[in-house]
Tab-separated table of C-alpha atoms in Angstrom:
chain	number	residue	atom	x	y	z
A	755	LYS	CA	7.025	-18.208	7.259
A	756	ALA	CA	4.357	-18.307	4.532
A	757	GLY	CA	3.114	-14.734	3.292
A	758	VAL	CA	-0.111	-13.151	2.690
A	759	THR	CA	-2.201	-15.393	0.269
A	760	GLN	CA	-4.912	-13.994	-1.603
A	761	THR	CA	-7.282	-16.195	-3.901
A	762	PRO	CA	-8.041	-16.433	-6.536
A	763	ARG	CA	-5.475	-14.390	-8.370
A	764	TYR	CA	-7.747	-13.662	-11.382
A	765	LEU	CA	-11.536	-13.184	-11.590
A	766	ILE	CA	-13.712	-12.168	-14.545
A	767	LYS	CA	-17.248	-11.191	-13.823
A	768	THR	CA	-20.049	-9.332	-15.516
A	769	ARG	CA	-21.941	-6.150	-14.404
A	770	GLY	CA	-24.544	-7.085	-11.702
A	771	GLN	CA	-22.793	-9.769	-10.389
A	772	GLN	CA	-21.320	-10.386	-6.855
A	773	VAL	CA	-17.900	-11.399	-5.791
A	774	THR	CA	-16.089	-12.682	-2.722
A	775	LEU	CA	-12.179	-12.442	-2.416
A	776	SER	CA	-10.359	-14.220	0.249
A	777	CYS	CA	-6.930	-13.391	2.149
A	778	SER	CA	-5.242	-15.409	4.605
A	779	PRO	CA	-2.601	-13.392	6.563
A	780	ILE	CA	0.742	-14.252	8.003
A	781	SER	CA	0.723	-16.582	10.673
A	782	GLY	CA	0.132	-14.708	13.922
A	783	HIS	CA	-0.824	-11.514	12.265
A	784	ARG	CA	-4.230	-10.125	13.674
A	785	SER	CA	-4.953	-7.276	11.500
A	786	VAL	CA	-6.172	-7.438	8.035
A	787	SER	CA	-6.621	-4.429	5.619
A	788	TRP	CA	-8.020	-4.252	2.013
A	789	TYR	CA	-7.183	-1.963	-0.799
A	790	GLN	CA	-8.246	-1.295	-4.289
A	791	GLN	CA	-5.480	-0.310	-6.846
A	792	THR	CA	-6.286	1.303	-10.171
A	793	PRO	CA	-4.106	3.047	-12.617
A	794	GLY	CA	-6.100	6.220	-12.310
A	795	GLN	CA	-6.629	6.450	-8.448
A	796	GLY	CA	-3.847	4.405	-7.064
A	797	LEU	CA	-3.921	2.341	-3.946
A	798	GLN	CA	-7.065	3.388	-1.950
A	799	PHE	CA	-8.096	1.902	1.374
A	800	LEU	CA	-11.058	0.169	1.681
A	801	PHE	CA	-11.387	-1.408	5.408
A	802	GLU	CA	-9.468	-2.823	8.299
A	803	TYR	CA	-10.422	-5.623	10.638
A	804	PHE	CA	-8.963	-6.769	14.062
A	805	SER	CA	-10.494	-9.614	16.208
A	806	GLU	CA	-13.350	-9.964	13.754
A	807	THR	CA	-14.300	-6.332	14.050
A	808	GLN	CA	-14.120	-3.678	11.385
A	809	ARG	CA	-11.997	-0.834	12.868
A	810	ASN	CA	-11.645	1.339	9.972
A	811	LYS	CA	-13.456	2.136	6.666
A	812	GLY	CA	-12.515	3.999	3.565
A	813	ASN	CA	-14.535	5.918	1.324
A	814	PHE	CA	-16.242	3.413	-0.713
A	815	PRO	CA	-19.904	2.598	-1.243
A	816	GLY	CA	-21.807	0.033	0.848
A	817	ARG	CA	-21.471	-2.267	-1.896
A	818	PHE	CA	-18.107	-3.054	-0.696
A	819	SER	CA	-18.107	-5.134	2.560
A	820	GLY	CA	-15.699	-7.388	4.390
A	821	ARG	CA	-15.460	-9.881	7.298
A	822	GLN	CA	-12.809	-11.541	9.354
A	823	PHE	CA	-12.906	-15.055	10.998
A	824	SER	CA	-11.494	-16.174	14.173
A	825	ASN	CA	-8.625	-17.547	12.566
A	826	SER	CA	-7.752	-13.703	11.236
A	827	ARG	CA	-8.523	-14.894	7.716
A	828	SER	CA	-10.698	-12.474	5.739
A	829	GLU	CA	-13.056	-12.004	2.927
A	830	MET	CA	-14.379	-9.005	1.161
A	831	ASN	CA	-17.446	-8.877	-0.836
A	832	VAL	CA	-18.340	-6.612	-3.670
A	833	SER	CA	-22.083	-6.871	-4.731
A	834	THR	CA	-23.789	-5.268	-7.782
A	835	LEU	CA	-20.525	-5.214	-9.981
A	836	GLU	CA	-19.867	-2.171	-11.899
A	837	LEU	CA	-17.562	-1.688	-14.898
A	838	GLY	CA	-15.380	0.714	-12.514
A	839	ASP	CA	-14.859	-1.713	-10.016
A	840	SER	CA	-12.280	-3.354	-12.242
A	841	ALA	CA	-9.049	-3.321	-10.387
A	842	LEU	CA	-6.434	-4.862	-8.446
A	843	TYR	CA	-7.614	-5.718	-4.912
A	844	LEU	CA	-4.989	-6.022	-2.385
A	845	CYS	CA	-4.965	-7.297	1.084
A	846	ALA	CA	-2.252	-6.713	3.865
A	847	SER	CA	-1.779	-7.903	7.243
A	848	SER	CA	0.161	-6.834	10.499
A	849	LEU	CA	0.689	-8.001	13.790
A	850	GLU	CA	-1.449	-5.215	15.338
A	851	PRO	CA	-3.785	-2.604	14.131
A	852	GLY	CA	-2.776	1.120	13.619
A	853	ARG	CA	-0.411	2.333	11.299
A	854	ARG	CA	2.931	2.089	13.375
A	855	GLU	CA	3.506	-1.424	11.730
A	856	PRO	CA	4.626	-2.277	8.296
A	857	GLN	CA	2.081	-3.750	6.089
A	858	HIS	CA	2.695	-7.221	4.558
A	859	PHE	CA	0.921	-7.406	1.243
A	860	GLY	CA	-0.303	-10.146	-0.783
A	861	ASP	CA	-0.015	-10.359	-4.689
A	862	GLY	CA	-3.630	-9.465	-5.128
A	863	THR	CA	-6.689	-10.436	-6.902
A	864	ARG	CA	-7.111	-8.979	-10.417
A	865	LEU	CA	-10.853	-8.496	-10.997
A	866	SER	CA	-12.181	-7.754	-14.436
A	867	ILE	CA	-15.735	-6.722	-15.032
A	868	LEU	CA	-17.124	-7.417	-18.511
B	1272	SER	CA	-8.530	17.308	1.381
B	1273	GLN	CA	-5.353	15.357	2.189
B	1274	LYS	CA	-3.054	15.172	-0.778
B	1275	ILE	CA	-0.039	13.138	-1.462
B	1276	GLU	CA	2.179	13.801	-4.476
B	1277	GLN	CA	4.927	11.848	-6.044
B	1278	ASN	CA	6.590	12.332	-9.429
B	1279	SER	CA	4.235	10.981	-11.797
B	1280	GLU	CA	6.843	10.922	-14.639
B	1281	ALA	CA	9.167	7.846	-14.683
B	1282	LEU	CA	12.499	8.384	-13.260
B	1283	ASN	CA	15.623	7.250	-15.435
B	1284	ILE	CA	18.994	7.007	-13.469
B	1285	GLN	CA	22.210	5.462	-14.615
B	1286	GLU	CA	23.578	2.482	-12.627
B	1287	GLY	CA	25.976	3.273	-10.010
B	1288	LYS	CA	24.359	6.763	-9.353
B	1289	THR	CA	22.037	7.755	-6.437
B	1290	ALA	CA	18.285	7.809	-6.956
B	1291	THR	CA	16.340	10.401	-5.183
B	1292	LEU	CA	12.499	10.099	-5.117
B	1293	THR	CA	10.024	12.861	-3.529
B	1294	CYS	CA	6.972	12.534	-1.549
B	1295	ASN	CA	5.019	15.934	-0.834
B	1296	TYR	CA	1.749	16.256	1.129
B	1297	THR	CA	-0.668	18.831	2.050
B	1298	ASN	CA	-3.562	19.287	4.391
B	1299	TYR	CA	-1.986	16.359	6.510
B	1300	SER	CA	-0.115	15.874	9.825
B	1301	PRO	CA	1.162	12.430	9.539
B	1302	ALA	CA	2.753	10.685	12.666
B	1303	TYR	CA	4.322	7.976	10.502
B	1304	LEU	CA	5.540	7.627	6.736
B	1305	GLN	CA	6.403	4.645	5.131
B	1306	TRP	CA	7.821	3.749	1.756
B	1307	TYR	CA	7.311	0.481	-0.337
B	1308	ARG	CA	8.440	-0.792	-3.396
B	1309	GLN	CA	6.077	-2.438	-6.124
B	1310	ASP	CA	7.070	-4.820	-9.122
B	1311	PRO	CA	4.713	-5.401	-11.980
B	1312	GLY	CA	2.002	-7.743	-11.028
B	1313	ARG	CA	3.115	-7.956	-7.380
B	1314	GLY	CA	1.706	-6.617	-4.169
B	1315	PRO	CA	3.719	-3.728	-2.473
B	1316	VAL	CA	6.735	-4.723	-0.149
B	1317	PHE	CA	7.392	-2.693	2.798
B	1318	LEU	CA	11.090	-0.946	2.838
B	1319	LEU	CA	11.164	1.604	5.588
B	1320	LEU	CA	9.111	3.612	7.995
B	1321	ILE	CA	9.980	6.846	9.667
B	1322	ARG	CA	8.148	8.617	12.495
B	1323	GLU	CA	7.691	12.284	12.622
B	1324	ASN	CA	10.006	13.103	15.206
B	1325	GLU	CA	12.736	11.237	13.282
B	1326	LYS	CA	14.931	13.244	10.671
B	1327	GLU	CA	16.448	10.549	8.813
B	1328	LYS	CA	16.542	6.672	8.654
B	1329	ARG	CA	18.779	4.300	6.680
B	1330	LYS	CA	18.662	0.584	5.821
B	1331	GLU	CA	21.587	-0.611	3.593
B	1332	ARG	CA	21.626	1.287	0.395
B	1333	LEU	CA	18.475	3.020	1.341
B	1334	LYS	CA	17.725	6.485	3.145
B	1335	VAL	CA	14.552	8.267	3.890
B	1336	THR	CA	14.375	11.817	5.287
B	1337	PHE	CA	11.231	13.305	6.649
B	1338	ASP	CA	10.734	17.036	6.937
B	1339	THR	CA	7.613	17.759	8.783
B	1340	THR	CA	8.198	21.733	8.141
B	1341	LEU	CA	8.413	21.281	4.061
B	1342	LYS	CA	5.732	18.447	4.368
B	1343	GLN	CA	8.479	16.416	2.177
B	1344	SER	CA	9.837	12.908	2.520
B	1345	LEU	CA	13.067	12.027	0.264
B	1346	PHE	CA	13.913	8.398	-0.536
B	1347	HIS	CA	17.386	7.665	-1.599
B	1348	ILE	CA	18.907	4.325	-3.391
B	1349	THR	CA	22.444	4.796	-3.410
B	1350	ALA	CA	24.805	2.788	-5.702
B	1351	SER	CA	21.546	1.797	-7.777
B	1352	GLN	CA	21.345	-1.451	-9.808
B	1353	PRO	CA	18.892	-2.211	-12.498
B	1354	ALA	CA	17.365	-4.655	-9.948
B	1355	ASP	CA	16.276	-1.474	-8.145
B	1356	SER	CA	13.884	-0.795	-11.103
B	1357	ALA	CA	10.286	-0.813	-10.014
B	1358	THR	CA	7.436	1.574	-8.615
B	1359	TYR	CA	8.151	3.280	-5.157
B	1360	LEU	CA	5.213	4.423	-3.095
B	1361	CYS	CA	5.261	6.523	-0.063
B	1362	ALA	CA	2.490	6.103	2.387
B	1363	LEU	CA	1.449	8.220	5.436
B	1364	SER	CA	-0.800	7.547	8.317
B	1365	GLY	CA	-1.758	9.547	11.733
B	1366	GLY	CA	-1.210	8.044	14.880
B	1367	GLY	CA	-4.739	6.458	15.378
B	1368	ALA	CA	-6.901	4.119	13.760
B	1369	ASP	CA	-7.071	5.718	10.129
B	1370	GLY	CA	-5.838	3.693	7.202
B	1371	LEU	CA	-2.831	4.310	5.085
B	1372	THR	CA	-2.902	6.840	2.624
B	1373	PHE	CA	-0.868	6.127	-0.304
B	1374	GLY	CA	0.902	8.324	-3.210
B	1375	LYS	CA	0.292	6.929	-6.656
B	1376	GLY	CA	3.946	6.067	-6.849
B	1377	THR	CA	7.086	6.779	-8.812
B	1378	HIS	CA	8.456	4.409	-11.636
B	1379	LEU	CA	12.020	4.078	-11.251
B	1380	ILE	CA	14.298	2.940	-13.991
B	1381	ILE	CA	17.888	2.056	-13.432
B	1382	GLN	CA	19.767	1.929	-16.721
B	1383	PRO	CA	22.726	-0.309	-17.078
């Protein structure tokens, strides 16, 4: 069974631009969560989607948004990029929402803002 | 505010010994606690999940304990090997729809 796939793996953008990251969950997994990882803050929860609906959102500004499609694939968008948005963005999938199940992570998208 | 603390210093263990990693939390009443392993440039990989009413969980050379009175989880790797070298993350959640809250991880180095 293929794992969680995130594209692209690496991305370089400049301040003020916007970016869209993509995540394909494990087949059969309907819940997708997004996390931001930085050396200073560690792994921080962005949001979770299930059945095309955002179920939960972390403490991030409205510049961070996401969506989920009917095939469970998900995208996240960051608008008006800032230098502090440089991070590893990780997507995780699970069979169902809620935190009783293991999260299966992709290898992330490394976003660098110049 | 909720806080999860893991040893920020790297932990150096000699091969063959037992490595013990600590996860302490405050201002939190988690229903579930999970441990993940992360290698450089890769996403975290799930290792073990333990519920608040479970004291201990084992999987092969791994053992996790969960003490809700001390607000602490211990993660043990017995007969450690250099291949066990990685960053280990603990993560907590309540029973509802809240997201996972991760610690910053402990970097474990197993020396031959």
